Each structure stands twice: as structure tokens, then as C-alpha cells.
Tab-separated table of C-alpha atoms and ligand atoms in Angstrom:
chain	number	residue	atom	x	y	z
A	7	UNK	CA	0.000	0.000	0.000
A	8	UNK	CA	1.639	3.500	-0.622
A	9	UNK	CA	2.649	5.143	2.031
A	10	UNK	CA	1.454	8.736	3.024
A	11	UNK	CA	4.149	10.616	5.086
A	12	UNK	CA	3.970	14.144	4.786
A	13	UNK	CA	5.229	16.399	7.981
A	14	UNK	CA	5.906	19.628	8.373
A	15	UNK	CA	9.655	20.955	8.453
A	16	UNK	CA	9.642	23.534	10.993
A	17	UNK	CA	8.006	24.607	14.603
A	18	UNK	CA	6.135	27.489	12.828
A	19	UNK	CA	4.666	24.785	10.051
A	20	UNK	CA	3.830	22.737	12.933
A	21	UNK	CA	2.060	25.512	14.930
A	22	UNK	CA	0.199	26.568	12.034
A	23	UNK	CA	-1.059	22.963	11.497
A	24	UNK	CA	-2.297	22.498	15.303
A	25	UNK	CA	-4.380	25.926	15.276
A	26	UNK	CA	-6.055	25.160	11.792
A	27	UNK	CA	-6.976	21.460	12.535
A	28	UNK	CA	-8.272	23.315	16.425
A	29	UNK	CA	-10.124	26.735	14.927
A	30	UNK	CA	-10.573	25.145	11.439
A	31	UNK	CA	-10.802	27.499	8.275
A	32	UNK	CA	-9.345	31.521	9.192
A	33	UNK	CA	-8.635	34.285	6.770
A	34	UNK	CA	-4.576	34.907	6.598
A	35	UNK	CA	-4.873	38.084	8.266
A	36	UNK	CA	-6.500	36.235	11.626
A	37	UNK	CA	-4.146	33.799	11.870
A	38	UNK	CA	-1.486	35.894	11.527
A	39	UNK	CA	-2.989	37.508	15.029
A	40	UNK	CA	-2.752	34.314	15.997
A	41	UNK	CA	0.454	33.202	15.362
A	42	UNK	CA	2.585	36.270	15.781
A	43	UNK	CA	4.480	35.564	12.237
A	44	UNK	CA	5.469	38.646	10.475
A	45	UNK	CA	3.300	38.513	7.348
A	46	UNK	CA	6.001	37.565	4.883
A	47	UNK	CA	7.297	34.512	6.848
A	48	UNK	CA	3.615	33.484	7.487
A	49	UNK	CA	3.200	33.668	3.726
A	50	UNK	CA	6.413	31.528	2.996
A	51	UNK	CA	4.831	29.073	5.435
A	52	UNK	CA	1.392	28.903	4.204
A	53	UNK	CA	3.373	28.229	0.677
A	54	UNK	CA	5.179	25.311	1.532
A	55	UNK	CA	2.377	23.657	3.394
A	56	UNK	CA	0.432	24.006	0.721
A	57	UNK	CA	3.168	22.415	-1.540
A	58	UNK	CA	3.567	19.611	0.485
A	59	UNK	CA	-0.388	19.328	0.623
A	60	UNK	CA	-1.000	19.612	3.847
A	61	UNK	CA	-2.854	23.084	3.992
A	62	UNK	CA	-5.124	24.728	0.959
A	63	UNK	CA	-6.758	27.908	-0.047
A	64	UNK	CA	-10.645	28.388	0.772
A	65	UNK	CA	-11.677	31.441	-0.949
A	66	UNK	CA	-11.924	35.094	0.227
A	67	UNK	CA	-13.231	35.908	3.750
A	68	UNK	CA	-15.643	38.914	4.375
A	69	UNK	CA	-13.987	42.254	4.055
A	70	UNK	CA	-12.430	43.632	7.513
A	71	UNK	CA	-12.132	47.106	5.762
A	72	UNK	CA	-9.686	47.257	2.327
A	73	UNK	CA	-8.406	44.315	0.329
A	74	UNK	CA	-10.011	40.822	1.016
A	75	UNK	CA	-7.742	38.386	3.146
A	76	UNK	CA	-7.752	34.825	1.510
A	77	UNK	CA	-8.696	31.508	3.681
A	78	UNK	CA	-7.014	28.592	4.543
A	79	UNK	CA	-7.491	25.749	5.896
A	80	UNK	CA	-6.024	22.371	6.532
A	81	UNK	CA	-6.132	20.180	3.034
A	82	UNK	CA	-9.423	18.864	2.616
A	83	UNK	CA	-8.113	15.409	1.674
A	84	UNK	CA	-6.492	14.499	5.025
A	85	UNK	CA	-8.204	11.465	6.956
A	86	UNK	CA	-7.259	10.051	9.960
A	87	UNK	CA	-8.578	6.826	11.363
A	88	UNK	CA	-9.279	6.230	15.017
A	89	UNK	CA	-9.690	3.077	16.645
A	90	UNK	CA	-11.184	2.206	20.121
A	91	UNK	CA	-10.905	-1.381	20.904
A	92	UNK	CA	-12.566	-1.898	24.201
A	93	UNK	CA	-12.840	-5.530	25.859
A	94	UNK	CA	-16.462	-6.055	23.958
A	95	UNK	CA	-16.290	-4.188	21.186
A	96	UNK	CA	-14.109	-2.083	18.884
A	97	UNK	CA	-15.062	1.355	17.142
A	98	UNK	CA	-13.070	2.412	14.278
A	99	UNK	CA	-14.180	6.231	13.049
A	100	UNK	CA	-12.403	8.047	9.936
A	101	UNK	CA	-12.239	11.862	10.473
A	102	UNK	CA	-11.563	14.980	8.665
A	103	UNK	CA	-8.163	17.363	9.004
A	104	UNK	CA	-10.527	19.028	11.913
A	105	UNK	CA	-11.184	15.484	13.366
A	106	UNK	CA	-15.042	15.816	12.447
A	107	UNK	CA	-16.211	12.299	12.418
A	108	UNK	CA	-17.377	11.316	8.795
A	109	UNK	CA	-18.121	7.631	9.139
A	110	UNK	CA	-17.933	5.367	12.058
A	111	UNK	CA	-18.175	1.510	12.466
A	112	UNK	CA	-18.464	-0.690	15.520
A	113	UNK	CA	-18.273	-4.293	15.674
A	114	UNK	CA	-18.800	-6.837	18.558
A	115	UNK	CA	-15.433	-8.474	20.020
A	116	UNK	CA	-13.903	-10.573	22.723
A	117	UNK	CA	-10.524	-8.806	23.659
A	118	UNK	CA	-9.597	-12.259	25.349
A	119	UNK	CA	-9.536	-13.595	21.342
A	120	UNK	CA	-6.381	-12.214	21.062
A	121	UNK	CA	-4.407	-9.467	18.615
A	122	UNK	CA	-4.783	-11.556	15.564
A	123	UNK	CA	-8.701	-12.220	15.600
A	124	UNK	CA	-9.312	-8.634	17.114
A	125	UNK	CA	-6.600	-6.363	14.720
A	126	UNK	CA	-8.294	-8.116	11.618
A	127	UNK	CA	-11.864	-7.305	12.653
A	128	UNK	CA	-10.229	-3.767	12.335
A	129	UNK	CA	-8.291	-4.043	9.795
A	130	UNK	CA	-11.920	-5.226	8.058
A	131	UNK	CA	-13.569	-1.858	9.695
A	132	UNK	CA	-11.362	-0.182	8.043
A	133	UNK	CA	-11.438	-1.545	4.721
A	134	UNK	CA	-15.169	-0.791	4.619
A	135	UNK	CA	-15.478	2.577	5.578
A	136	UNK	CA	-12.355	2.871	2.745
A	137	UNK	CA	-14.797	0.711	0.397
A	138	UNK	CA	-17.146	3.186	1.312
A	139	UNK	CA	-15.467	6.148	0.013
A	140	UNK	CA	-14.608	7.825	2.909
A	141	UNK	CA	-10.698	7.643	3.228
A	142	UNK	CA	-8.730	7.332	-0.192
A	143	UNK	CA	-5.672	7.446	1.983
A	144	UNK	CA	-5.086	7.930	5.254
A	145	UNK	CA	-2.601	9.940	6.870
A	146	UNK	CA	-2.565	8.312	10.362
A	147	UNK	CA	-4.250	6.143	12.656
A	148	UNK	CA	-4.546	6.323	16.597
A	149	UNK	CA	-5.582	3.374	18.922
A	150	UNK	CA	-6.758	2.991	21.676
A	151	UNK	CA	-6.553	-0.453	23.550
A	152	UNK	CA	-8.142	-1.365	27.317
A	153	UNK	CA	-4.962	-2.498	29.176
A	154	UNK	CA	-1.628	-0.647	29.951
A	155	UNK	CA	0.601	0.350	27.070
A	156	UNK	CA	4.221	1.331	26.266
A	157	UNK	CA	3.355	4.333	24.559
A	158	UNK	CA	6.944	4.627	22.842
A	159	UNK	CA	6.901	0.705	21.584
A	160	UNK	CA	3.446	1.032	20.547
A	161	UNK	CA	2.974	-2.642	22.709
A	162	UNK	CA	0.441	-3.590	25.470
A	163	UNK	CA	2.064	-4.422	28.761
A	164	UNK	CA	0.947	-6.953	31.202
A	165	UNK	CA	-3.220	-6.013	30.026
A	166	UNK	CA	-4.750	-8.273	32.714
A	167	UNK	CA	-8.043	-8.412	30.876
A	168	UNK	CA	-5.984	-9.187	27.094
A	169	UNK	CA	-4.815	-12.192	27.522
A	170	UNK	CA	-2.527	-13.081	24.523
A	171	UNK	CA	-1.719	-9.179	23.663
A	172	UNK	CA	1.381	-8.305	25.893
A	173	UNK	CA	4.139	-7.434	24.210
A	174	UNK	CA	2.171	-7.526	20.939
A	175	UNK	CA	3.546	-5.294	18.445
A	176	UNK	CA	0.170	-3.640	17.721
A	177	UNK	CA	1.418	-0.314	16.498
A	178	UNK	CA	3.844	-1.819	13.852
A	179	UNK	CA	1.635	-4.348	12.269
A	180	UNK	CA	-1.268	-1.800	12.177
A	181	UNK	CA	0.988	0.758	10.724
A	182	UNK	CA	2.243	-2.034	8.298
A	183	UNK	CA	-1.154	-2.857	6.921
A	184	UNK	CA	-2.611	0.627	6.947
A	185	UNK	CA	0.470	2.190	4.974
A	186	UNK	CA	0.802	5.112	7.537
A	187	UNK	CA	1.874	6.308	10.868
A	188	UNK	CA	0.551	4.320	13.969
A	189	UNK	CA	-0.027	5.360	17.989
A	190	UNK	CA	-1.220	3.731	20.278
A	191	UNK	CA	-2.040	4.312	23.916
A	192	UNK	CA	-4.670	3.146	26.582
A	193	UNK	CA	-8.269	3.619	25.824
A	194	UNK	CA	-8.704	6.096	29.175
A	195	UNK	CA	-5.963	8.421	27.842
A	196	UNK	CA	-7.278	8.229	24.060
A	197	UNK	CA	-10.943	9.342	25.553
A	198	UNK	CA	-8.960	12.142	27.642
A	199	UNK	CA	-7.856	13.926	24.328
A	200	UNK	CA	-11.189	12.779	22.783
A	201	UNK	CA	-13.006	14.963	25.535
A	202	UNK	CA	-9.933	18.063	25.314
A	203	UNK	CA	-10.828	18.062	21.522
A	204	UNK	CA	-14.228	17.918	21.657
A	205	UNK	CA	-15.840	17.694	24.807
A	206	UNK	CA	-16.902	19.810	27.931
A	207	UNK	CA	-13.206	19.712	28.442
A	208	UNK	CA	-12.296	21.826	25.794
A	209	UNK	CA	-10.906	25.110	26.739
A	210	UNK	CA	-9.496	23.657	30.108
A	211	UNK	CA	-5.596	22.717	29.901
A	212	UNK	CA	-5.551	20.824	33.085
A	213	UNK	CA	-8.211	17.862	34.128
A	214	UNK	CA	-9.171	14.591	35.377
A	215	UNK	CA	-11.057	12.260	32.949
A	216	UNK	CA	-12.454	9.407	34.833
A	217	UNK	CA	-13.444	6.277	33.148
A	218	UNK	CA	-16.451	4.377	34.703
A	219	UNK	CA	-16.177	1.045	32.524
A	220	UNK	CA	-15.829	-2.664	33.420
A	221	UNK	CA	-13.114	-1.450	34.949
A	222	UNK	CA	-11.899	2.339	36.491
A	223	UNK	CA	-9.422	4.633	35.294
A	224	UNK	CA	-8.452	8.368	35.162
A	225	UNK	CA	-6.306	10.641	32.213
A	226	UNK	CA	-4.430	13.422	33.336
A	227	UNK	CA	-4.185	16.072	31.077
A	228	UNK	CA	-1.428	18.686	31.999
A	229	UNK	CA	-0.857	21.405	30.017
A	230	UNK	CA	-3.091	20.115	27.056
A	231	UNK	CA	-0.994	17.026	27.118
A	232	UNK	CA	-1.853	13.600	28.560
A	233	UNK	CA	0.490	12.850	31.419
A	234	UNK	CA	1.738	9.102	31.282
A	235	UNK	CA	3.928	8.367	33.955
A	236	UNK	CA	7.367	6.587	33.949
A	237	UNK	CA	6.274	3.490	32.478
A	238	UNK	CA	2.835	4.157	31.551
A	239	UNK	CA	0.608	3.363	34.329
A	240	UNK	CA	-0.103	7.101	35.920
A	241	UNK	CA	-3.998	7.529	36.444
A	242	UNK	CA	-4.525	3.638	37.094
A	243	UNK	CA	-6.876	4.560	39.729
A	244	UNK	CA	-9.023	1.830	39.731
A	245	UNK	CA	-5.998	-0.045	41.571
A	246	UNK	CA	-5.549	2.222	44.198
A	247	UNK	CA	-6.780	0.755	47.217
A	248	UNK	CA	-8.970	2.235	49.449
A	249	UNK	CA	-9.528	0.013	52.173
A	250	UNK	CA	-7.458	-2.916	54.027
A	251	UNK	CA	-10.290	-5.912	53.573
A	252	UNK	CA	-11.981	-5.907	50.773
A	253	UNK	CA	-13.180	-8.146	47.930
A	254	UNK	CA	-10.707	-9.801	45.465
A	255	UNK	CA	-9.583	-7.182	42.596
A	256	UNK	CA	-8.877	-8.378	38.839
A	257	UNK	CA	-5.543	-7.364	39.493
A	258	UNK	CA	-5.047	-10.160	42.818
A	259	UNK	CA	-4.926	-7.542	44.975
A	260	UNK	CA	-7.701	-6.578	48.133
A	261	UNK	CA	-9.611	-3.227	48.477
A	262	UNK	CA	-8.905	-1.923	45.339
A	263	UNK	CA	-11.444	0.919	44.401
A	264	UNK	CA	-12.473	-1.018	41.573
A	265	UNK	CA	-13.219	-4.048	43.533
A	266	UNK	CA	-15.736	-1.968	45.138
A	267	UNK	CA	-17.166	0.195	42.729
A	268	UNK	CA	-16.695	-0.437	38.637
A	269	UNK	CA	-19.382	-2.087	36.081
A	270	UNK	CA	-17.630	-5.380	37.116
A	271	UNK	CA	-18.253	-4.894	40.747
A	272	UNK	CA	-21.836	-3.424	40.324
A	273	UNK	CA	-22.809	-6.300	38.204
A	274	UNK	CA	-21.467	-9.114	41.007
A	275	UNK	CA	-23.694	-7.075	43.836
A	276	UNK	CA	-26.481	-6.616	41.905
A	277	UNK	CA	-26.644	-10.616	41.532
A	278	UNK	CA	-26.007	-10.755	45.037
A	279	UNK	CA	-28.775	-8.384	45.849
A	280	UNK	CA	-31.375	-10.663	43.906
A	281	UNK	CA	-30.169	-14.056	44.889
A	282	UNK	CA	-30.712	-12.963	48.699
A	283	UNK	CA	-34.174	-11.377	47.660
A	284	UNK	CA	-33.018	-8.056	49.266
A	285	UNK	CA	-34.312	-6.426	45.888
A	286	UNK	CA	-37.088	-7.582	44.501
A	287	UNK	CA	-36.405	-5.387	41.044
A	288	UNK	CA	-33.225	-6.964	40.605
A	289	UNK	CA	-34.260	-10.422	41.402
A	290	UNK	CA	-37.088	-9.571	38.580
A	291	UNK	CA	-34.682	-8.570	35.937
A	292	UNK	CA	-32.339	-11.366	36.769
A	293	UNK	CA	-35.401	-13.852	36.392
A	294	UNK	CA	-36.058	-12.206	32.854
A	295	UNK	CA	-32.730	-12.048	31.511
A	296	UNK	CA	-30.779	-14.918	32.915
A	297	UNK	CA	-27.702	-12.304	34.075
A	298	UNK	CA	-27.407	-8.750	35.439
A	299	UNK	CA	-25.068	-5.938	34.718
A	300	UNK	CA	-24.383	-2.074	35.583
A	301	UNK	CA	-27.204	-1.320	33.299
A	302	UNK	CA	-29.304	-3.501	35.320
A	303	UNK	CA	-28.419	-1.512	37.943
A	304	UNK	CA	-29.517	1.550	36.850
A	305	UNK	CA	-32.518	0.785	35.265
A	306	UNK	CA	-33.419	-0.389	38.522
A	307	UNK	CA	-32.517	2.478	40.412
A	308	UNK	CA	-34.445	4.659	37.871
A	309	UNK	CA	-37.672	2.247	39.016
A	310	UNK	CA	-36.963	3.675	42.660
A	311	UNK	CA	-35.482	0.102	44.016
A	312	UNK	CA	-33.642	1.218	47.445
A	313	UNK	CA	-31.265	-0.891	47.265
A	314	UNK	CA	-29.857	-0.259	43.515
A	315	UNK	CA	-30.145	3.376	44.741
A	316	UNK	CA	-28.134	2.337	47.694
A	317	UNK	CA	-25.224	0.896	45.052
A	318	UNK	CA	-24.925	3.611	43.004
A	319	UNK	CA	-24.035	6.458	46.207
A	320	UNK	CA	-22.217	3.957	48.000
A	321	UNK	CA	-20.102	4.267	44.647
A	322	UNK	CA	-20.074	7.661	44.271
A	323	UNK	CA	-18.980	8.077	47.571
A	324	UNK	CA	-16.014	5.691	46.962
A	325	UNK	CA	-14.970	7.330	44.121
A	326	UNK	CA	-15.651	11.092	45.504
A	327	UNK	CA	-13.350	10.188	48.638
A	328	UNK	CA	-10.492	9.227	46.252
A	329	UNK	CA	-11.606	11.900	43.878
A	330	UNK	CA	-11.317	14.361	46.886
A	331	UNK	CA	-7.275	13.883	47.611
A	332	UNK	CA	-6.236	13.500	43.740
A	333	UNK	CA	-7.695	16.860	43.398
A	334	UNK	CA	-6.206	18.155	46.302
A	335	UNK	CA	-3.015	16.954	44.561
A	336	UNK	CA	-3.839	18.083	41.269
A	337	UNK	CA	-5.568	20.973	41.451
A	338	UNK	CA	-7.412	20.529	38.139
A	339	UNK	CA	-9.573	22.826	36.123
A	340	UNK	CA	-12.317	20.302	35.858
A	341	UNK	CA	-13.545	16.548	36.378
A	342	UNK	CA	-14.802	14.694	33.343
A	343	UNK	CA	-16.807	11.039	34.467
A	344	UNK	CA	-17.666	9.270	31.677
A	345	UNK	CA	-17.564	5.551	30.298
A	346	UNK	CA	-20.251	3.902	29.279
A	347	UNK	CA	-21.162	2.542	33.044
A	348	UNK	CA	-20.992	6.446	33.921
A	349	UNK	CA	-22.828	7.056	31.600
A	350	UNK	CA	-25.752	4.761	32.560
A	351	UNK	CA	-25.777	5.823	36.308
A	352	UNK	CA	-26.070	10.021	35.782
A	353	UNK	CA	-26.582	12.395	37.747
A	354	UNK	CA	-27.375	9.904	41.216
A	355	UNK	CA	-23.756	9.361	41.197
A	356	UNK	CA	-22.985	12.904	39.768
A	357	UNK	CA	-24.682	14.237	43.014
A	358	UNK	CA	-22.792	11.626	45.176
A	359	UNK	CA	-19.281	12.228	43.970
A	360	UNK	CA	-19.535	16.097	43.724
A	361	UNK	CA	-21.144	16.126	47.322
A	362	UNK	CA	-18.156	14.131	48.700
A	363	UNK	CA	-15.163	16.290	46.452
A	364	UNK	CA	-16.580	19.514	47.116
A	365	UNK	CA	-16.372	18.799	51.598
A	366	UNK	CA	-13.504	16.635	51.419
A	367	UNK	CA	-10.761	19.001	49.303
A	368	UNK	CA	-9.403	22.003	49.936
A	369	UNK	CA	-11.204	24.584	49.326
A	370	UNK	CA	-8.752	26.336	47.361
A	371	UNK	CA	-8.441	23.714	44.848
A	372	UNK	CA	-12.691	23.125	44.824
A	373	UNK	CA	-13.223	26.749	44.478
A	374	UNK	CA	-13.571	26.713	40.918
A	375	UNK	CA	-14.076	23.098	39.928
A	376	UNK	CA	-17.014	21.802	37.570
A	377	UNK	CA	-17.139	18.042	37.819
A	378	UNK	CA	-19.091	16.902	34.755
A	379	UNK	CA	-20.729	14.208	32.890
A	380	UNK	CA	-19.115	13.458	29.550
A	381	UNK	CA	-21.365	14.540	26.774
A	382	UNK	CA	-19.360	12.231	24.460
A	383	UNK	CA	-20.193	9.043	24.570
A	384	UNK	CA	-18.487	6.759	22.162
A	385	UNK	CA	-17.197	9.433	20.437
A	386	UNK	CA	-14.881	10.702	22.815
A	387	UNK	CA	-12.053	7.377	22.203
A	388	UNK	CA	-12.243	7.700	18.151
A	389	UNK	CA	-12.067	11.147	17.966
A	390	UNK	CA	-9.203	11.166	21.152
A	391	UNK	CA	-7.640	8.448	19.198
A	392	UNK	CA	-7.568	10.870	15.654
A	393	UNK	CA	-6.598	13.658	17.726
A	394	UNK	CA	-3.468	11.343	19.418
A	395	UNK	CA	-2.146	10.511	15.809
A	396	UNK	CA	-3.017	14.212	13.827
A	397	UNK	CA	-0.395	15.370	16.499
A	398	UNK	CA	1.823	13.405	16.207
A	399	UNK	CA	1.913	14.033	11.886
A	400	UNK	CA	1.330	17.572	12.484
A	401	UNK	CA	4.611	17.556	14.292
A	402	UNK	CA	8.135	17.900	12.984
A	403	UNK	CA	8.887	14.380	13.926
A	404	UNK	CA	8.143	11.979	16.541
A	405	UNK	CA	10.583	8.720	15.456
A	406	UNK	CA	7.611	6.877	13.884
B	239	ZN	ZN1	-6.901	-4.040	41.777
């Protein structure tokens, strides 16, 4: 397959390529505000990129007062893929230069089937919504996997829900097949810049996201930049444990957070709850259905059950006294929940965790803090995913 690797050759190229993918189209004469480029250099820029083909004229803007200024804009052709494979099912999107979604695919997996079965399932996304017409080429492709990755090496490490992937060389067979440049990184970090770049999220440099999934995790975005850690595992929250006895964790450990509150551990009580007839609406659904899950959960607390009720701000509390000292710490500009569990159990937990972050941290650092429910949804790991990868190409180089 030919391979499409075009990159800008300076910091100023590079800075003019961010901005226009981040405020799309602009007349010359605003983005020379902008940019602080004397008019002649930001000319002699604008001309290159748009010899490489990476940026191209879009007609005159509305007068300001004397001659017209002419548009630009990133060139129209550019399409980056973005791939969320989560432990059920993977999403592959392919966006525009401004990471506008123009066709997105999801298809049912088991993560546990390994790299091969699961990369050609997206390999196969892909080569529909290409069949489709909606990415002649691509110029790069982020991914975003549910387990721990070496973000350099492009390689799961030690995923203890993907058995079969660590070590895998995801990033260089992916790159391989798709004839362009690869990332990839951990699904909460890929839905972090997913929810900078689009989201509630998006005109605050510093945040929590916190993903509410089978599992729990949290990005940390410093300076408009996700913050990894030495080796990759910062914001592993759902680890982090928060009392002595406790049930068994995933990860063999007791008390971890996530061993109390997660879809996972909502989905175990709720079966408890309707085995012991403590809740008659769970027992009901359980009787229906054959299994519960979070869902069940919710849908159960929306019918007024107690004791789902119960589940949900016992959570919330959980997660708002941990939530309470990383903030502390951190001193964010805002906390994103989201995840499709999160999602589900709204503004009861909302309530929960906000009441318990707002007494419990300092006041300094709670002063001005919104903590949010993602508007996102699905959307926020493709299009964190694109992002991940357009800044990567939009950059002078990056070794890949
Ligand atoms: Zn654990």
C-alpha cells in the first residue's frame, strides 16, 4: 500500500497545522494575530504547506475594511482513522483534518480472542469505511486499547483483561497494513484527548477524565498534554486501594477501588442483591434475563429500588473520597466522568461524587471546579484516538 508521510519541516509549520486542525478554516490576516508571524514569513509558510499538501486555499473571507484576506485551511483530503478497541467491542471512526467524524463503524469483540482475531476485525472496519469512500488514503491512525501500554513501543504491557496481547507489536503491524503512521495508547488516555478536543473539556488545559467502565481509570491532562507516567501506568486509579479488607480485585490484589465500585463490581452485587431477595427489582430482571449488569443496575434504580439506589451512592462516595485527595493533589480545572457505566448511572452518582469532592478538598483547589458528565459518549475514544495521531503528523517528527 503507498505510504502517506507528509510532515511539516519547521516549529512554525507545525504551529500553524495544530491551530487550523483546532479553529478550522481563518482568513490569513487572523491567523497571523494568531500566530505572531510577520506577514512575509507566514506567507512563505502557508506556501510550503500548501506544496507539500497539507494546507489549501478556501476562498476570500468577508472584508475587515480594504483588500479581502484569503482563507485557509487544513487540506481537505487528510483522513485520519481512530480506533477504540474496548474488551467487547471495537469502534473504528475516519475523520476529517478538523477530526469531524465522517463515518464510524463498531463491531462486537472478545478482547480475550487475542491481537490476531481482534486487529483483523479492524483491519476489516477499516477496509469498509475505505470501500465506502470515505478515506482514499489515510494519513494516520490512533488506537486505543483497554490495558496498559508502552506508549513509545506502541505494545500492550501486562493487560490483565488481554490475555494473549502483551508485548504484541500492535502499532507496527497496524501501521504495516494501513500504509501510515501508527499510535497507540490506553483507551482512558485516548478518551482524555477525545473529551480536550471535543468535549466539555475543551478550553481547560488541566483535568481529570475518569473512566467508569468494566473497569476504572483516570487521564491526566497537563498542560493540554496527557500525562503518562514513567512506564505508563499514571492515572490507574481503579488499583488504588482504598480500604485494608476488601473483595478480590482483577488485578489479585484486596480493596482496590475497583473491587468496590466499577461495572464489574456493580454487576457481582447486583446478583447478590437478587439471589438474597433483598431487591425484589433486581431479582425480577435477573429472572427475565438470565444475568445482570451495571445497566441492570440503573434501570433499577431509575424504578426507585432502594437498594440499587443504595449501590450507586455507595459508589459515588467511593470514588468522591479518592476523587477528593487526587484533586487536592492536582488541582485541576475540571472533572470529566464518563464511560459507558458512567454514563448509565447520571446524575445519582454525579450528586454523590460532587457532594463528597466539594467537603472533602481544599477549598482552594474546589473553588472553581465543575465536575461533569461526559457529553461524548463513544465518540470521545475515536475522535481522542484521531486527535493522538493528527499530532503526532502535524509535528516535525516523533521517530515513527
Ligand atoms: Zn486491583
Amino acid at each position: 500500500m503507498k505510504r502517506v508521510s507528509i510532515r511539516p519541516e519547521n516549529a512554525h509549520q507545525a504551529h500553524l497545522l495544530h491551530l487550523l486542525r483546532d479553529i478550522g478554516p481563518i482568513s490569513r490576516a487572523e491567523l497571523g494575530d494568531a500566530i505572531h508571524l510577520s506577514r512575509s514569513k507566514l506567507a512563505v509558510e502557508l506556501e510550503r504547506l500548501t506544496d507539500i499538501g497539507l494546507v489549501e486555499s478556501g476562498g476570500l473571507a468577508a472584508s475587515r475594511g480594504g483588500r479581502r484576506s484569503g482563507i485557509v485551511r487544513l487540506a481537505s483530503s487528510l483522513r485520519f482513522v481512530g480506533v477504540d478497541i474496548g474488551a467487547t467491542s471495537v469502534d473504528v471512526a475516519v475523520t476529517d483534518p478538523e477530526l469531524r467524524v465522517l463515518a464510524h463503524r463498531s463491531e462486537g469483540i472478545d478482547v480475550r480472542q487475542g491481537p490476531d482475531a481482534v486487529l483483523a476485525v479492524t483491519l476489516d472496519l477499516v477496509a469498509k469505511l475505505r470501500a465506502d469512500g470515505h478515506a482514499p488514503e489515510i494519513h494516520g491512525a490512533g488506537v486505543g486499547v483497554p490495558g496498559p501500554v508502552s506508549f513509545r513501543e506502541g505494545v500492550p504491557v501486562a493487560p490483565p483483561i488481554m490475555p494473549g496481547w502483551d508485548q504484541f507489536p500492535v502499532r507496527s503491524v497496524l501501521s504495516q497494513h494501513l500504509g501510515a503512521p501508527v499510535l497507540v495508547d490506553n483507551d482512558v488516555n485516548i478518551m482524555a484527548l477525545g473529551e480536550m478536543h471535543a468535549g466539555l473539556s475543551r478550553s481547560v488545559k488541566d483535568f481529570l477524565f475518569v473512566k467508569i467502565g468494566t473497569g476504572v481509570g483516570c487521564g491526566i491532562v497537563v498542560d493540554g498534554s496527557v500525562y503518562r507516567g514513567v512506564s505508563g501506568s499514571a492515572g490507574d486509579i481503579g488499583h488504588i486501594r482504598i480500604e485494608d479488607d476488601g473483595p478480590v480485585c482483577a488485578c489479585g490484589n484486596t480493596g482496590c477501588l475497583e473491587s468496590f465500585f466499577s461495572g464489574a463490581a456493580l454487576a457481582r452485587d447486583a446478583l447478590e442483591a437478587a439471589r438474597s431477595g433483598r431487591s425484589f427489582a433486581l431479582a425480577d430482571r435477573l429472572a427475565q434475563v438470565g444475568s445482570l449488569s451495571a445497566a441492570d443496575v440503573s434501570g433499577a434504580a431509575g424504578e426507585g429500588d432502594p437498594v440499587a439506589v443504595e449501590m450507586i451512592r455507595d459508589g459515588g462516595q467511593r470514588l468522591g473520597f479518592l476523587l477528593a485527595g487526587l484533586v487536592s493533589f492536582f488541582n485541576p480545572g475540571m472533572v470529566v466522568i464518563g464511560g459507558g457505566v458512567a454514563a448509565g448511572l447520571g446524575h445519582l452518582l454525579l450528586a454523590e461524587v460532587r457532594s463528597v469532592v466539594y467537603r472533602r478538598s481544599l477549598p482552594l483547589a474546589t473553588g472553581n471546579l465543575p465536575i461533569v458528565l461526559s457529553e461524548m459518549g463513544a465518540a470521545a475514544g475515536v475522535v481522542g484516538a484521531a486527535r493522538m495521531i493528527s499530532d503526532s503528523v502535524f509535528s516535525v517528527s516523533d521517530g515513527s
